[in-house]
GROMACS .gro file of C-alpha atoms in nm:
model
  427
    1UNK     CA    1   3.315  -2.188   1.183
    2UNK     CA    2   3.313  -2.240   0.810
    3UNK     CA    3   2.900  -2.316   0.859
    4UNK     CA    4   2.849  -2.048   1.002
    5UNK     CA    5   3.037  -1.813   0.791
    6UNK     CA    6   2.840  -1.978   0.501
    7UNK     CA    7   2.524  -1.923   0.697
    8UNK     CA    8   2.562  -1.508   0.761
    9UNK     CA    9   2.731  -1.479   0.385
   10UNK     CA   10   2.361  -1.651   0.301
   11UNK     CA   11   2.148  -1.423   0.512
   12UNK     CA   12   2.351  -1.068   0.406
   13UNK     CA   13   2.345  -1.191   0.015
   14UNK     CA   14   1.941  -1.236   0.112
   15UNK     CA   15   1.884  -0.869   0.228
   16UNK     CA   16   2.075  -0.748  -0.050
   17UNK     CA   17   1.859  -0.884  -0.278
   18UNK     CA   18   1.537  -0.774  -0.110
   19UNK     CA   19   1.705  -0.467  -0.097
   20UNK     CA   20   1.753  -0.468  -0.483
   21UNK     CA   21   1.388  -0.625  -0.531
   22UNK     CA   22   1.289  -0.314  -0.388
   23UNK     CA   23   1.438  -0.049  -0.491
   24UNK     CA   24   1.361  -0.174  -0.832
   25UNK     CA   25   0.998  -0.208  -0.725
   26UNK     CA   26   0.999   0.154  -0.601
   27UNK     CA   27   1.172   0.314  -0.955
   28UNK     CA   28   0.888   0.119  -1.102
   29UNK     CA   29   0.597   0.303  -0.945
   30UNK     CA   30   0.769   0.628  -0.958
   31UNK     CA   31   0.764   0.648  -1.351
   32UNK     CA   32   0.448   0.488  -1.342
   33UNK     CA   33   0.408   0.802  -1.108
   34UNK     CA   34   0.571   1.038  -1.321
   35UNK     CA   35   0.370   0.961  -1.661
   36UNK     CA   36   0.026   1.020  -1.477
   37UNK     CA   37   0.131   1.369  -1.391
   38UNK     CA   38   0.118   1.306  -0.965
   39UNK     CA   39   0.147   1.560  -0.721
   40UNK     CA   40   0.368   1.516  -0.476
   41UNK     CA   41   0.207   1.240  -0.174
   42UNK     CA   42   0.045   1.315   0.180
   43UNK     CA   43   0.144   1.135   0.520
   44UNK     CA   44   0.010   0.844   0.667
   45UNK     CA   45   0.027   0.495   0.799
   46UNK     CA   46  -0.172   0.176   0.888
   47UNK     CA   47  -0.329  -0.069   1.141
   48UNK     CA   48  -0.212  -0.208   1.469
   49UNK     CA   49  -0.133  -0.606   1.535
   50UNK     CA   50   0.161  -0.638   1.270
   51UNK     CA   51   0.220  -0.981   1.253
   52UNK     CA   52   0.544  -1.049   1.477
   53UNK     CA   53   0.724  -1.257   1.291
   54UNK     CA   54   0.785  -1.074   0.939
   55UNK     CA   55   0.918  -1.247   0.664
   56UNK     CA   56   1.274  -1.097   0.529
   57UNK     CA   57   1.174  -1.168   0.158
   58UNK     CA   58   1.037  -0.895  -0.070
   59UNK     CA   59   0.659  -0.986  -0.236
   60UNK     CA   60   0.834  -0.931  -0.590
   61UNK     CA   61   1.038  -1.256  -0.511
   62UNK     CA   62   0.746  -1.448  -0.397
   63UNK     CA   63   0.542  -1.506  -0.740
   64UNK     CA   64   0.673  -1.897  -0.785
   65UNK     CA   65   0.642  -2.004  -0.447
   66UNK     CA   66   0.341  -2.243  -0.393
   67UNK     CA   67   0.041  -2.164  -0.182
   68UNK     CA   68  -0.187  -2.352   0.103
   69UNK     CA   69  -0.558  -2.351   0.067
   70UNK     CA   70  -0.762  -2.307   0.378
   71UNK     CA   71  -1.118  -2.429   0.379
   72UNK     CA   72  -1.389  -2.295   0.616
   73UNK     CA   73  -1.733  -2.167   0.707
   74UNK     CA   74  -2.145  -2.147   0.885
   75UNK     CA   75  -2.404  -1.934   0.956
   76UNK     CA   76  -2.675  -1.675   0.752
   77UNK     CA   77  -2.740  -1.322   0.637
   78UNK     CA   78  -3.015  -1.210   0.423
   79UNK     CA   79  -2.926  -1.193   0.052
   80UNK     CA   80  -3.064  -1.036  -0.205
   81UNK     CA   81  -3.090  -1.222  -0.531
   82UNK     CA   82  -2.826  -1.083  -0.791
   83UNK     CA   83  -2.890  -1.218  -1.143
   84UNK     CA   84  -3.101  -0.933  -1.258
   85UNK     CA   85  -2.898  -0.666  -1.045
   86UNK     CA   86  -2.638  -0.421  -1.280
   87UNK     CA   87  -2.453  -0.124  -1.160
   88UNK     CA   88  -2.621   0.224  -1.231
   89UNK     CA   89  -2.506   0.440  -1.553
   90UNK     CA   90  -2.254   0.714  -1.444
   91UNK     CA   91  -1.983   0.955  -1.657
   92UNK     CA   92  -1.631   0.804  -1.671
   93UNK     CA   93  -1.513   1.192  -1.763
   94UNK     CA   94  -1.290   1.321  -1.483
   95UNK     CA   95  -1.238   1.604  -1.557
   96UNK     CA   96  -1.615   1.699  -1.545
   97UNK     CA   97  -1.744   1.409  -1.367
   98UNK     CA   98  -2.063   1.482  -1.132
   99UNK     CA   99  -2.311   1.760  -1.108
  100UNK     CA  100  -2.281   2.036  -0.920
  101UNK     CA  101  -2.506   1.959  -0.676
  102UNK     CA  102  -2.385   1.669  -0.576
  103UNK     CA  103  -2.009   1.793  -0.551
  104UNK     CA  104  -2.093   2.048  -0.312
  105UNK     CA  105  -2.272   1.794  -0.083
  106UNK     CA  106  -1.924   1.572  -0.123
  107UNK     CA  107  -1.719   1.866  -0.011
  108UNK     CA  108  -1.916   1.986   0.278
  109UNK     CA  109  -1.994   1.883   0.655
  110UNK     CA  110  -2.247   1.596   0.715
  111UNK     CA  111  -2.597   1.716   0.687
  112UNK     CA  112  -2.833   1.438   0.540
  113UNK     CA  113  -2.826   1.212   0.880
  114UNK     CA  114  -2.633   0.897   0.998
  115UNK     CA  115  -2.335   0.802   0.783
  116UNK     CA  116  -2.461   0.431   0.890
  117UNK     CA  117  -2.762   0.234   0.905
  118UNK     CA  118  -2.838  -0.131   1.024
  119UNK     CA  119  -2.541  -0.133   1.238
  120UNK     CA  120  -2.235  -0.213   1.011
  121UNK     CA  121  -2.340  -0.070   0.708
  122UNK     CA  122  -2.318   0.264   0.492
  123UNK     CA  123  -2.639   0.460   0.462
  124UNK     CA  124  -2.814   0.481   0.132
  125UNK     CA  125  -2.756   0.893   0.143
  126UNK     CA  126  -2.389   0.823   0.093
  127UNK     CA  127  -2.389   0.540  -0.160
  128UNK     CA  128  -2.636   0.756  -0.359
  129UNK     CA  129  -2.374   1.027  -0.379
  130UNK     CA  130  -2.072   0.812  -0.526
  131UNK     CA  131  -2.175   0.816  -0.880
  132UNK     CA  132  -2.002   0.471  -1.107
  133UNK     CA  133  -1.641   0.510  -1.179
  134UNK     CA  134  -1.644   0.325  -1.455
  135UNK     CA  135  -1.998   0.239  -1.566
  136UNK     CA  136  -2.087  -0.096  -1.724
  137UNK     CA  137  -2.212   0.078  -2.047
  138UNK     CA  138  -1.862   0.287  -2.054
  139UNK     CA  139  -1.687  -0.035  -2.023
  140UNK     CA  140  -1.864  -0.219  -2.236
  141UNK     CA  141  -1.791   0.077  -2.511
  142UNK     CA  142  -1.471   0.118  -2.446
  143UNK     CA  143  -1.342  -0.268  -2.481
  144UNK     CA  144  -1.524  -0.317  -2.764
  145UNK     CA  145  -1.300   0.006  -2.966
  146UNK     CA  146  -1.021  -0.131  -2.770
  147UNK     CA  147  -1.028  -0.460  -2.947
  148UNK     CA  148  -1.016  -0.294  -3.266
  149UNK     CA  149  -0.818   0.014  -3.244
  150UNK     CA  150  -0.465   0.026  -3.392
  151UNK     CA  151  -0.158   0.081  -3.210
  152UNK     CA  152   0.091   0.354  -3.327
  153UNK     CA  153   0.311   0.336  -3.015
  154UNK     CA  154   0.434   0.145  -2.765
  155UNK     CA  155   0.649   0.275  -2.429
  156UNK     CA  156   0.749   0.273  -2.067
  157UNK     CA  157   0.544   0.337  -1.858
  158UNK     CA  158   0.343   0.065  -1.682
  159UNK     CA  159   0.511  -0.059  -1.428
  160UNK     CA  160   0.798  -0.328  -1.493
  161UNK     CA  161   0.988  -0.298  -1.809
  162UNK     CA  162   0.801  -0.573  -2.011
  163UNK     CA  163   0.483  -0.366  -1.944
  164UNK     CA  164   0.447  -0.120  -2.222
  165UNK     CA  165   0.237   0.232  -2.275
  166UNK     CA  166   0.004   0.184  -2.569
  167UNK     CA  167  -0.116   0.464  -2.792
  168UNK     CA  168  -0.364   0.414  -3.007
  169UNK     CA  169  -0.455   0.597  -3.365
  170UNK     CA  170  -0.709   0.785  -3.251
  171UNK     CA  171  -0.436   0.938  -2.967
  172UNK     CA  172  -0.600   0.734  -2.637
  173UNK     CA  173  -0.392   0.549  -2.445
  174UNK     CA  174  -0.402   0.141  -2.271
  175UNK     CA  175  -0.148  -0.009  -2.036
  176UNK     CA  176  -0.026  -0.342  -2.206
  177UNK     CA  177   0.054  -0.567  -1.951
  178UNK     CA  178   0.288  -0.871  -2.048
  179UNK     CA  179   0.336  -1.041  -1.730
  180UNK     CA  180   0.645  -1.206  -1.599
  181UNK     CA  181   0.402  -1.504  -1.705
  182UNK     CA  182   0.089  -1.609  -1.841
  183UNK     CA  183  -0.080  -1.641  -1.452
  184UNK     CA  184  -0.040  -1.239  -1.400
  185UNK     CA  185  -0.227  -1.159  -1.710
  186UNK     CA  186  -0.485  -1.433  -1.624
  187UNK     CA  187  -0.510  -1.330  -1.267
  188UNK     CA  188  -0.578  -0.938  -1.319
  189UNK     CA  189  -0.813  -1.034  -1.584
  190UNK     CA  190  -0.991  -1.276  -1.407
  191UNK     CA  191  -0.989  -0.977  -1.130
  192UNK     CA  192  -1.161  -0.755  -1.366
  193UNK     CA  193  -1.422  -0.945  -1.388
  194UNK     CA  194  -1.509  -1.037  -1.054
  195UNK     CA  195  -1.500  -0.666  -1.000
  196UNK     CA  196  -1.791  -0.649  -1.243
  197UNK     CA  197  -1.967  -0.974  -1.082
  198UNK     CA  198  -1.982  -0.782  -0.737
  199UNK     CA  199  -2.048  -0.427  -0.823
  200UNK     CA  200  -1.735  -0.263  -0.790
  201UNK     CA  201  -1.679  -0.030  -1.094
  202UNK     CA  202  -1.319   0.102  -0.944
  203UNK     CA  203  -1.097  -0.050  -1.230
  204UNK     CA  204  -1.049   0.086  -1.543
  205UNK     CA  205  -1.196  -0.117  -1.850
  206UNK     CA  206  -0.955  -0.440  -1.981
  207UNK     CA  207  -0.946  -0.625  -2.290
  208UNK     CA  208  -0.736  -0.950  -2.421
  209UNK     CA  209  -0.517  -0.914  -2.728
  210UNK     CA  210  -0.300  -1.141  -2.927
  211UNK     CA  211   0.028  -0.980  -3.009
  212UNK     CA  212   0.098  -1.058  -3.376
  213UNK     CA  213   0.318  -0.854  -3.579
  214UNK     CA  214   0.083  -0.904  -3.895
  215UNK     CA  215  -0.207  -0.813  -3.785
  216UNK     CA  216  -0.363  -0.455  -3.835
  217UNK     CA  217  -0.382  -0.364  -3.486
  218UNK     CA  218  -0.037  -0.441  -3.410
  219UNK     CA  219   0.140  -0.379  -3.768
  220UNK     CA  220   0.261  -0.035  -3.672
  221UNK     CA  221   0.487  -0.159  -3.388
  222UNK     CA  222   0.637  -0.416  -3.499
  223UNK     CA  223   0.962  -0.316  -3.481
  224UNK     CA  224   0.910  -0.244  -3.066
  225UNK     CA  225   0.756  -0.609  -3.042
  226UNK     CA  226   1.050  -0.745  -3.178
  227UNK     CA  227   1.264  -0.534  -2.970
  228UNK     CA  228   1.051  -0.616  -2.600
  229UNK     CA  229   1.127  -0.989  -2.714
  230UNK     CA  230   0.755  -1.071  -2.661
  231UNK     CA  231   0.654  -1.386  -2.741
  232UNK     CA  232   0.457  -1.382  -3.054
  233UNK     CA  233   0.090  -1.447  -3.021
  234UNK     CA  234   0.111  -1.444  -2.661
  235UNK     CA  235  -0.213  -1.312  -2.476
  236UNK     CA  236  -0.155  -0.981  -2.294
  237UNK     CA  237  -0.467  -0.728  -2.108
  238UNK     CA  238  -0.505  -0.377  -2.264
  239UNK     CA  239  -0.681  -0.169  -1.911
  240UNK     CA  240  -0.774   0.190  -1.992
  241UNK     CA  241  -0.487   0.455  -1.932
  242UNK     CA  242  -0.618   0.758  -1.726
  243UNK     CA  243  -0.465   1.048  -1.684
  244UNK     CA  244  -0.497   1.330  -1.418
  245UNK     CA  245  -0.462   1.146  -1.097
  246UNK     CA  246  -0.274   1.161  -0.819
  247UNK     CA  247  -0.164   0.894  -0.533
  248UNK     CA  248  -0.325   0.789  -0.231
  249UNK     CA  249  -0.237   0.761   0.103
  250UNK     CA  250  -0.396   0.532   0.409
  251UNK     CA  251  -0.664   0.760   0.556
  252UNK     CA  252  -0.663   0.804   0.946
  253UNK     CA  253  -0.879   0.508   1.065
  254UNK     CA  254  -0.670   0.275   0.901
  255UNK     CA  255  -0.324   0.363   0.995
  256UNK     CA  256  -0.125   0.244   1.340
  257UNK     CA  257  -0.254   0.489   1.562
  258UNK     CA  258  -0.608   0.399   1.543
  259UNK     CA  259  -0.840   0.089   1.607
  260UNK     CA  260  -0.937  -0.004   1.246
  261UNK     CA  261  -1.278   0.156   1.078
  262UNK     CA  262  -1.587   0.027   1.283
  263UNK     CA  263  -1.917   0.196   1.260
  264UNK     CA  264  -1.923   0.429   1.524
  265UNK     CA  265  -2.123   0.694   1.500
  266UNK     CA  266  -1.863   0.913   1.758
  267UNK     CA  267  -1.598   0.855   1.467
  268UNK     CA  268  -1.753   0.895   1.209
  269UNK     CA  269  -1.966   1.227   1.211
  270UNK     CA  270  -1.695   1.456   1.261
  271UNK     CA  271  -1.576   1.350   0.965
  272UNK     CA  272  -1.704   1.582   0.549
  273UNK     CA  273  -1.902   1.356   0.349
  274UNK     CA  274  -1.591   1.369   0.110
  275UNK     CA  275  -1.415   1.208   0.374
  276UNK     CA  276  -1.628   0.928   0.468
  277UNK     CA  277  -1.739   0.886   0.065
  278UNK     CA  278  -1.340   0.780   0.057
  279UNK     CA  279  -1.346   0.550   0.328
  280UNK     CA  280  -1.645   0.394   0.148
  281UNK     CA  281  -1.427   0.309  -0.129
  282UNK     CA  282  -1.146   0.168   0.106
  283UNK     CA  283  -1.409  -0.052   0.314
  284UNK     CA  284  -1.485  -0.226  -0.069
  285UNK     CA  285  -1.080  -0.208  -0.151
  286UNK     CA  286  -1.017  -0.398   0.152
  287UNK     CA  287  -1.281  -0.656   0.086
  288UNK     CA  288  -1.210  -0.669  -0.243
  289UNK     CA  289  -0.777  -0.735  -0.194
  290UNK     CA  290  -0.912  -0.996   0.073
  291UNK     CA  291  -1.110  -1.177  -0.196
  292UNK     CA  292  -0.821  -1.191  -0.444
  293UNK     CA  293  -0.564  -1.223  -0.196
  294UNK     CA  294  -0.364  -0.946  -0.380
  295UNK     CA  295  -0.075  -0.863  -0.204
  296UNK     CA  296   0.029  -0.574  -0.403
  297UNK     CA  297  -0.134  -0.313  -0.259
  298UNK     CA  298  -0.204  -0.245   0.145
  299UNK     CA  299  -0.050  -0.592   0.253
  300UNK     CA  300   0.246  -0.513   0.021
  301UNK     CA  301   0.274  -0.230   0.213
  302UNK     CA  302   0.220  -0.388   0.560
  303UNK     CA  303   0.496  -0.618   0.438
  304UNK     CA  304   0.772  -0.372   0.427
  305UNK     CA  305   0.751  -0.201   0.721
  306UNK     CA  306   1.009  -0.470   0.811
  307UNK     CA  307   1.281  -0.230   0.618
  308UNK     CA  308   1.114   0.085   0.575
  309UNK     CA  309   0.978   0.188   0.883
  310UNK     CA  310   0.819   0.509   0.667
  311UNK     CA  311   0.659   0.299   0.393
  312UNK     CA  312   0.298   0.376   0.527
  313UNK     CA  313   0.359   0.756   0.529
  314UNK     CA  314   0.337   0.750   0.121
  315UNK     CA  315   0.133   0.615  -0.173
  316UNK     CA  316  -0.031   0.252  -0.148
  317UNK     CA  317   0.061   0.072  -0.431
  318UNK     CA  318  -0.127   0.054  -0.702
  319UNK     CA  319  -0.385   0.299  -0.613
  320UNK     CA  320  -0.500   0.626  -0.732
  321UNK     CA  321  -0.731   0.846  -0.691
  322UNK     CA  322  -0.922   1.073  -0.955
  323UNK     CA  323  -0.954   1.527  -0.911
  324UNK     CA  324  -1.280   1.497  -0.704
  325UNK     CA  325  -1.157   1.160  -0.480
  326UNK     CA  326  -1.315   0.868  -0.660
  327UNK     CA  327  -1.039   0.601  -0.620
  328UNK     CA  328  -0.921   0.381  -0.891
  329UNK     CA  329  -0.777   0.014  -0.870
  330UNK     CA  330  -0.487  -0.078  -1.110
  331UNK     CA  331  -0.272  -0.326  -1.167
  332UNK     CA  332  -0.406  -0.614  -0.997
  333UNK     CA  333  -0.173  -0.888  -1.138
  334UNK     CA  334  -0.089  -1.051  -0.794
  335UNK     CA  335  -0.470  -1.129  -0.795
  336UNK     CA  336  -0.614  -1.456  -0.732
  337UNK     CA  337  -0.370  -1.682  -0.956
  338UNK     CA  338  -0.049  -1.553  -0.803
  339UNK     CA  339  -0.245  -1.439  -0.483
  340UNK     CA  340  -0.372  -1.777  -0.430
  341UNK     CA  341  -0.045  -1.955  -0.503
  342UNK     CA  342   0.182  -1.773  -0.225
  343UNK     CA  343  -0.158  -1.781   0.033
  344UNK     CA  344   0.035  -1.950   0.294
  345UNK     CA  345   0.314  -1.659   0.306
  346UNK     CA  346   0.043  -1.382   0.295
  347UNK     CA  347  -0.277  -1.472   0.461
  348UNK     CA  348  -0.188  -1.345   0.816
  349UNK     CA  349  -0.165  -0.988   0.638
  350UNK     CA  350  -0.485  -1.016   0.469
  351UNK     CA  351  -0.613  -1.167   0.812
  352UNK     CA  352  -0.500  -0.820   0.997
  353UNK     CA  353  -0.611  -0.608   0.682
  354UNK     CA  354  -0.970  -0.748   0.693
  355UNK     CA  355  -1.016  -0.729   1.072
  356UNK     CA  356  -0.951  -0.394   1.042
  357UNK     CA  357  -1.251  -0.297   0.872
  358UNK     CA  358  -1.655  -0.357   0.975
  359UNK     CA  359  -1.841  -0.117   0.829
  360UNK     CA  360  -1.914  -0.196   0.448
  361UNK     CA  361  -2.124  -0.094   0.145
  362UNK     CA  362  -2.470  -0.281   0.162
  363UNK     CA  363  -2.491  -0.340  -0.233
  364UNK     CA  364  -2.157  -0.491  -0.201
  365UNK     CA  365  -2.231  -0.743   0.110
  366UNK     CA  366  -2.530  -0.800  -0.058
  367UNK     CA  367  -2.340  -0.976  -0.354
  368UNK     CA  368  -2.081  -1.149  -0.146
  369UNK     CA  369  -2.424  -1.281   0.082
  370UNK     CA  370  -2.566  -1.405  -0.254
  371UNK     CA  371  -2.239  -1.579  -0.368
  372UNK     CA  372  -2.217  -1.735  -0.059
  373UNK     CA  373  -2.560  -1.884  -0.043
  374UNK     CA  374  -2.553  -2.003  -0.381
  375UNK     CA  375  -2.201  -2.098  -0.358
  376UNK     CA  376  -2.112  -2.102  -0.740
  377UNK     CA  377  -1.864  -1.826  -0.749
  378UNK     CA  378  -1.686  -2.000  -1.011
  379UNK     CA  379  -1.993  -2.076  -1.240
  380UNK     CA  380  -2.093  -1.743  -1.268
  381UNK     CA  381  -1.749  -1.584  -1.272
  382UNK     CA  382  -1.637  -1.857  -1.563
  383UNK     CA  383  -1.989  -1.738  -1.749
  384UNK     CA  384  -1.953  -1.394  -1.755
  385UNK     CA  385  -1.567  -1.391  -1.857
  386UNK     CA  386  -1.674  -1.624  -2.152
  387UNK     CA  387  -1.974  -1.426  -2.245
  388UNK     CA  388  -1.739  -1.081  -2.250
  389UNK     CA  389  -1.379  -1.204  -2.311
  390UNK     CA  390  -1.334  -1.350  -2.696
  391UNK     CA  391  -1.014  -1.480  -2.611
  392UNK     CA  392  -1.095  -1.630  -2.261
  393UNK     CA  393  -1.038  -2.002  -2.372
  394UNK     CA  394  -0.729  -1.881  -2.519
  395UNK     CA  395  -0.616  -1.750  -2.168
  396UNK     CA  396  -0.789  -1.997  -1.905
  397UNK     CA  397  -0.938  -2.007  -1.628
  398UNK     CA  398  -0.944  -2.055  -1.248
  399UNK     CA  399  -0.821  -2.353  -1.160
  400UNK     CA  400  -1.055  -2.672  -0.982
  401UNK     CA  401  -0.822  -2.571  -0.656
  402UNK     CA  402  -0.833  -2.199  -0.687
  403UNK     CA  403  -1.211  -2.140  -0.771
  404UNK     CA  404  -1.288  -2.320  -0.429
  405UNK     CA  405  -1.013  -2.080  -0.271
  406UNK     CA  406  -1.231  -1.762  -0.405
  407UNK     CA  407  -1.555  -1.958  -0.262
  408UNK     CA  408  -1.382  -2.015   0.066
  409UNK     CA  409  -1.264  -1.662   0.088
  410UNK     CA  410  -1.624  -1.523   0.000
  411UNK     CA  411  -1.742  -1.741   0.257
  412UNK     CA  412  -1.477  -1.596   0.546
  413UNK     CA  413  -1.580  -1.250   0.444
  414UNK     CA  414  -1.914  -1.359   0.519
  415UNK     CA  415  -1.839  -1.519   0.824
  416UNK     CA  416  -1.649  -1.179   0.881
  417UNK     CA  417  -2.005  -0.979   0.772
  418UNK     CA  418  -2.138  -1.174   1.086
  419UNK     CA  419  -1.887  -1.143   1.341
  420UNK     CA  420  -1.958  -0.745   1.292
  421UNK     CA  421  -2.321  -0.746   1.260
  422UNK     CA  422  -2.297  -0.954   1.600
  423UNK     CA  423  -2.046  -0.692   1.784
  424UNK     CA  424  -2.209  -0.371   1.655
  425UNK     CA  425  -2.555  -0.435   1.595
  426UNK     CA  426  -2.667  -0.310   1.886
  427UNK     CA  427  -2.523   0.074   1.878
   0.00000   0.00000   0.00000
């Protein structure tokens, strides 16, 4: 009797803590919320085949556990090669992004053809109307003030409370991001730049700093730094705060009610070219999350229907989306590092995430076809965060086990590119 009073007293002070875990979790993302100025969110929800047997742990209590690896993979598709290949210019201005022109063909019906071509993949029409979110040469700008600009402030409003707000001199604003540990600020920035590797200009620009008190870029806050109890010189990510946007909720394809997005024509040309210029952005999200194993955003979600049966019917974490629908990717912490550590809990979420999807952008698959045939993720990855990243020894990098995790995923999502290509081909 005494066992198994011990037992239920262990299993009610468990649900009380994932209870607490996220609550917390949910205050976090509303001031987050709050500070970009949201309007209020839509309704939604997400994709059938829920695992069965759902963990009762929260993903914020999951960052220390240790992950399995799973190797795998066969077969070809045509690649392209990438070593010469750099995303186009574009204006990072929200406010005024775009021309008019091509706004007005975003908002109205479909009228330039097939939103698909060669079976699984977006047509060029569409691609060539989603101008760069963040553009290489915006980036590139932007870090490169970032790195130098002084901070005059420092406050909530990044997510947990050892995340801080930075305002620099010249009144713009970065998200500091401390990290419960060293492996979150190593695993978004190592994020960032596999972003760049593949194309995908969705996250806002990210820099490394060392916090020290004495020197000119931090001078002004000392008194915060001592008061955050940040470790001096420790090495934290500076990402690009943007204003004006609002939250995003899983479109229809995606949610419970429907089969996943597949590239059928009946589907899909009922839909504005607003609407399927979104779902472009969600096929790379998806691909992207399944990459880095990030858990933190649609599998986080997945994950909780467990306790909140209505969790799908608001925002998906740690995505936004900008005035005229471009979405944006932030915070992506739980990426690779801590997404690759805690694979064994997660992967049959990212498994039922990714299946979901077979339609994708052909400059993306294109990349992912090119890492796969060369197979030296990791080389070029390690390269280009050197080349950009002055304090990238400083930080790390990837380790021996976790760079052939990333090729192994690339490969699946090949694989994955293949099983598609196979089923719908034909259409």
């Amino acid at each position: 009797m005494r066992a198994v009073s011990a037992n239920l007293f262990a299993l009610l002070f468990l649900c009380a803590l994932a209870s607490v875990f996220y609550v917390w979790s949910a205050l976090e993302n509303r001031l987050e919320r709050h500070k970009r100025g949201f309007s209020a969110p839509g309704a939604g929800s997400f994709h059938q085949g829920l695992p069965a047997d759902l963990s009762a742990k929260t993903f914020r209590a999951l960052l220390t556990v240790p992950a399995a690896q799973r190797p795998h993979l066969g077969d070809r598709l045509e690649a392209r090669n990438l070593t010469d290949q750099t995303a186009s210019a574009g204006n990072r201005d929200y406010h005024v992004n775009g021309d008019n022109k091509r706004s007005a063909l975003r908002e109205g019906p479909v009228k330039l053809g097939s939103p698909v071509e060669d079976g699984i993949f977006w047509s060029e029409w569409l691609e060539d109307l989603l101008p760069v979110g963040f553009s290489e040469e915006y980036a590139l700008s932007w870090r490169e003030r970032a790195r130098t600009y002084r901070i005059v402030k420092l406050e909530p409003g990044c997510g947990r409370i050892s995340n801080q707000l930075a305002t620099f001199a010249d009144g713009t604003k970065a998200c500091v991001r401390y990290g419960i540990n060293a492996d979150q600020v190593q695993g978004e920035t190592l994020t960032y730049y596999l972003a760049s590797l593949l194309g995908i200009t969705n996250l806002p620009p990210l820099v490394l700093s060392q916090v020290n008190s004495d020197s000119e870029q931090w001078a002004a806050v000392r008194t915060r730094i001592g008061g955050l109890l940040w470790s001096d010189r420790a090495v934290v990510s500076l990402t690009e705060w943007v204003s004006n946007l609002t939250g995003v909720v899983t479109p229809a394809p995606l949610r419970q009610e429907s089969s996943g997005l597949h590239p059928v024509l009946g589907e899909l040309q009922n839909k504005t070219t607003a609407e399927l210029l979104e779902l472009m952005q969600w096929s790379d999200l998806i691909i992207f999350d399944y990459l880095t194993a990030n858990f933190d955003r649609l599998v986080s979600n997945l994950f909780s229907l467990q306790w909140d049966s209505r969790v799908m019917e608001r925002d998906t974490n740690n995505l936004l989306k900008t005035p005229r629908g471009d979405l944006v990717f932030i915070d992506n912490e739980a990426g690779l590092v801590h997404g690759f550590r805690v694979l064994n809990m997660w992967e049959k979420y990212h498994s039922t995430v990714l299946s979901s999807v077979c339609v994708f952008r052909k400059r993306t698959m294109q990349r992912v076809a090119e890492l796969h045939r060369r197979r030296d993720a990791r080389k070029r990855l390690r390269e280009l965060y050197r080349d950009s990243e002055p304090l990238s020894q400083e930080l790390g990098f990837l380790s021996d086990e976790h760079a052939g995790v990333l090729q192994d995923r690339i490969d699946r999502i090949y694989k994955h590119i293949l099983h598609c290509k196979a089923k719908y081909s034909q259409l």
